[in-house]
Amino acid sequence: MKLTDLQPLEKWVELEDAIRERSGMRASVYDTDGIGITGKSQHANDLCPEIRATGKGQTYICAVAHQNMAVMAQNTRAPVIEECDAGMIKIVVPIFAGDEFIGAAGGCGLLMENGEVDDFMINKTTGLAEEKIAALSESIATITPYEAEKLAAYIAGEIDRVVKRYQG
């Protein structure tokens, strides 16, 4: 089963838009391979596109965070809220049709309240200058733990509605 068996692609775009509007995060719906299905994702800050533009940043920061968190979400059947190695928050909510894991939805790109970007790690992984990283980090919005939990619950509720509608 695929995510588009549950609902049309346009409806997944609407979910991404709703997540982004509620939180300011880069919202995505992912298939089981960790690939975004809509191609409509917008970055939450100026730093993330710079990280993702480097092969190592995409591979060793973004993809690793999603893969690890998606496995955690799949195994627990519950939302996961963690920091990526760059120091920003990522929320991953699993999508199941019955017992079959078919993908995940969530967002990333904000700092946890009182959190900080790991300039050193980003520099060592991507080669971006620490000064540039610091400048791009200045405008990153924050989220409280409560807001992150509330957003994860909202996403889980929306997914639950989609699955129930599909199951009739």
C-alpha positions as a Python dict, from the first residue, in 0.01 Angstrom:
ca = {
    (1, 'M'): (0, 0, 0),
    (2, 'K'): (113, 356, -77),
    (3, 'L'): (27, 690, 80),
    (4, 'T'): (-168, 788, -231),
    (5, 'D'): (-390, 485, -175),
    (6, 'L'): (-509, 656, 145),
    (7, 'Q'): (-580, 990, -20),
    (8, 'P'): (-482, 1185, -333),
    (9, 'L'): (-149, 1368, -347),
    (10, 'E'): (-328, 1705, -330),
    (11, 'K'): (-464, 1614, 13),
    (12, 'W'): (-111, 1533, 138),
    (13, 'V'): (-5, 1877, 8),
    (14, 'E'): (-289, 2026, 214),
    (15, 'L'): (-158, 1849, 525),
    (16, 'E'): (193, 1984, 462),
    (17, 'D'): (49, 2334, 417),
    (18, 'A'): (-146, 2304, 743),
    (19, 'I'): (162, 2189, 935),
    (20, 'R'): (369, 2476, 790),
    (21, 'E'): (98, 2733, 866),
    (22, 'R'): (65, 2612, 1227),
    (23, 'S'): (436, 2591, 1301),
    (24, 'G'): (658, 2755, 1042),
    (25, 'M'): (837, 2421, 1002),
    (26, 'R'): (949, 2262, 676),
    (27, 'A'): (662, 2015, 649),
    (28, 'S'): (686, 1690, 454),
    (29, 'V'): (503, 1364, 398),
    (30, 'Y'): (749, 1081, 335),
    (31, 'D'): (717, 736, 183),
    (32, 'T'): (881, 432, 345),
    (33, 'D'): (1210, 513, 170),
    (34, 'G'): (1220, 856, 335),
    (35, 'I'): (1143, 1040, 12),
    (36, 'G'): (904, 1336, 26),
    (37, 'I'): (603, 1257, -191),
    (38, 'T'): (474, 1606, -273),
    (39, 'G'): (781, 1798, -390),
    (40, 'K'): (620, 2107, -235),
    (41, 'S'): (827, 2140, 82),
    (42, 'Q'): (948, 2488, 183),
    (43, 'H'): (1239, 2546, 420),
    (44, 'A'): (1173, 2690, 765),
    (45, 'N'): (1492, 2897, 774),
    (46, 'D'): (1788, 3017, 567),
    (47, 'L'): (2040, 2766, 702),
    (48, 'C'): (1870, 2439, 609),
    (49, 'P'): (1875, 2492, 230),
    (50, 'E'): (2248, 2563, 255),
    (51, 'I'): (2301, 2241, 451),
    (52, 'R'): (2086, 2038, 210),
    (53, 'A'): (2263, 2189, -93),
    (54, 'T'): (2584, 2013, 5),
    (55, 'G'): (2588, 1641, -68),
    (56, 'K'): (2727, 1562, 275),
    (57, 'G'): (2477, 1785, 454),
    (58, 'Q'): (2180, 1615, 288),
    (59, 'T'): (2327, 1268, 336),
    (60, 'Y'): (2483, 1289, 681),
    (61, 'I'): (2255, 1537, 859),
    (62, 'C'): (1908, 1548, 702),
    (63, 'A'): (1870, 1194, 569),
    (64, 'V'): (2025, 1029, 875),
    (65, 'A'): (1796, 1222, 1110),
    (66, 'H'): (1489, 1120, 913),
    (67, 'Q'): (1593, 755, 877),
    (68, 'N'): (1667, 715, 1248),
    (69, 'M'): (1354, 894, 1363),
    (70, 'A'): (1129, 715, 1112),
    (71, 'V'): (1251, 379, 1244),
    (72, 'M'): (1184, 495, 1601),
    (73, 'A'): (836, 614, 1501),
    (74, 'Q'): (766, 291, 1315),
    (75, 'N'): (881, 74, 1607),
    (76, 'T'): (688, 268, 1872),
    (77, 'R'): (391, 359, 1648),
    (78, 'A'): (415, 703, 1809),
    (79, 'P'): (541, 1050, 1714),
    (80, 'V'): (910, 1120, 1769),
    (81, 'I'): (1047, 1466, 1852),
    (82, 'E'): (1426, 1494, 1844),
    (83, 'E'): (1705, 1723, 1730),
    (84, 'C'): (1893, 1657, 1409),
    (85, 'D'): (2273, 1666, 1430),
    (86, 'A'): (2263, 2033, 1326),
    (87, 'G'): (2067, 2108, 1644),
    (88, 'M'): (1722, 2174, 1499),
    (89, 'I'): (1399, 2002, 1592),
    (90, 'K'): (1243, 1735, 1374),
    (91, 'I'): (901, 1579, 1431),
    (92, 'V'): (821, 1245, 1268),
    (93, 'V'): (474, 1091, 1296),
    (94, 'P'): (431, 737, 1158),
    (95, 'I'): (156, 651, 912),
    (96, 'F'): (11, 301, 939),
    (97, 'A'): (-268, 134, 745),
    (98, 'G'): (-361, -140, 987),
    (99, 'D'): (-29, -299, 1079),
    (100, 'E'): (149, -184, 763),
    (101, 'F'): (389, 110, 794),
    (102, 'I'): (344, 318, 480),
    (103, 'G'): (523, 643, 559),
    (104, 'A'): (556, 937, 792),
    (105, 'A'): (462, 1303, 817),
    (106, 'G'): (616, 1585, 1012),
    (107, 'G'): (832, 1890, 1006),
    (108, 'C'): (1174, 2029, 1083),
    (109, 'G'): (1389, 2339, 1087),
    (110, 'L'): (1312, 2517, 1415),
    (111, 'L'): (1523, 2539, 1729),
    (112, 'M'): (1394, 2405, 2056),
    (113, 'E'): (1352, 2691, 2302),
    (114, 'N'): (1700, 2756, 2452),
    (115, 'G'): (1853, 2527, 2188),
    (116, 'E'): (2139, 2618, 1960),
    (117, 'V'): (2267, 2530, 1618),
    (118, 'D'): (2578, 2312, 1619),
    (119, 'D'): (2800, 2538, 1405),
    (120, 'F'): (3106, 2317, 1453),
    (121, 'M'): (2935, 1995, 1341),
    (122, 'I'): (2771, 2166, 1042),
    (123, 'N'): (3108, 2312, 941),
    (124, 'K'): (3288, 1978, 969),
    (125, 'T'): (3016, 1793, 778),
    (126, 'T'): (2940, 2044, 503),
    (127, 'G'): (3244, 2268, 477),
    (128, 'L'): (3026, 2577, 524),
    (129, 'A'): (3216, 2853, 708),
    (130, 'E'): (3118, 2887, 1074),
    (131, 'E'): (3065, 3262, 1025),
    (132, 'K'): (2817, 3194, 745),
    (133, 'I'): (2644, 2928, 956),
    (134, 'A'): (2614, 3173, 1247),
    (135, 'A'): (2473, 3446, 1021),
    (136, 'L'): (2219, 3210, 861),
    (137, 'S'): (2118, 3082, 1207),
    (138, 'E'): (2019, 3421, 1345),
    (139, 'S'): (1666, 3414, 1204),
    (140, 'I'): (1577, 3055, 1302),
    (141, 'A'): (1250, 3055, 1495),
    (142, 'T'): (1208, 2860, 1817),
    (143, 'I'): (949, 2616, 1944),
    (144, 'T'): (877, 2513, 2302),
    (145, 'P'): (858, 2147, 2404),
    (146, 'Y'): (485, 2197, 2469),
    (147, 'E'): (430, 2345, 2122),
    (148, 'A'): (626, 2058, 1963),
    (149, 'E'): (415, 1799, 2150),
    (150, 'K'): (97, 1982, 2053),
    (151, 'L'): (203, 1991, 1687),
    (152, 'A'): (294, 1621, 1690),
    (153, 'A'): (-49, 1544, 1839),
    (154, 'Y'): (-218, 1755, 1569),
    (155, 'I'): (-30, 1571, 1291),
    (156, 'A'): (-113, 1233, 1449),
    (157, 'G'): (-480, 1333, 1472),
    (158, 'E'): (-490, 1436, 1106),
    (159, 'I'): (-326, 1109, 1000),
    (160, 'D'): (-570, 914, 1214),
    (161, 'R'): (-862, 1087, 1038),
    (162, 'V'): (-715, 1004, 695),
    (163, 'V'): (-667, 637, 785),
    (164, 'K'): (-1016, 606, 939),
    (165, 'R'): (-1174, 770, 634),
    (166, 'Y'): (-992, 521, 409),
    (167, 'Q'): (-1095, 223, 622),
    (168, 'G'): (-1454, 339, 616),
}
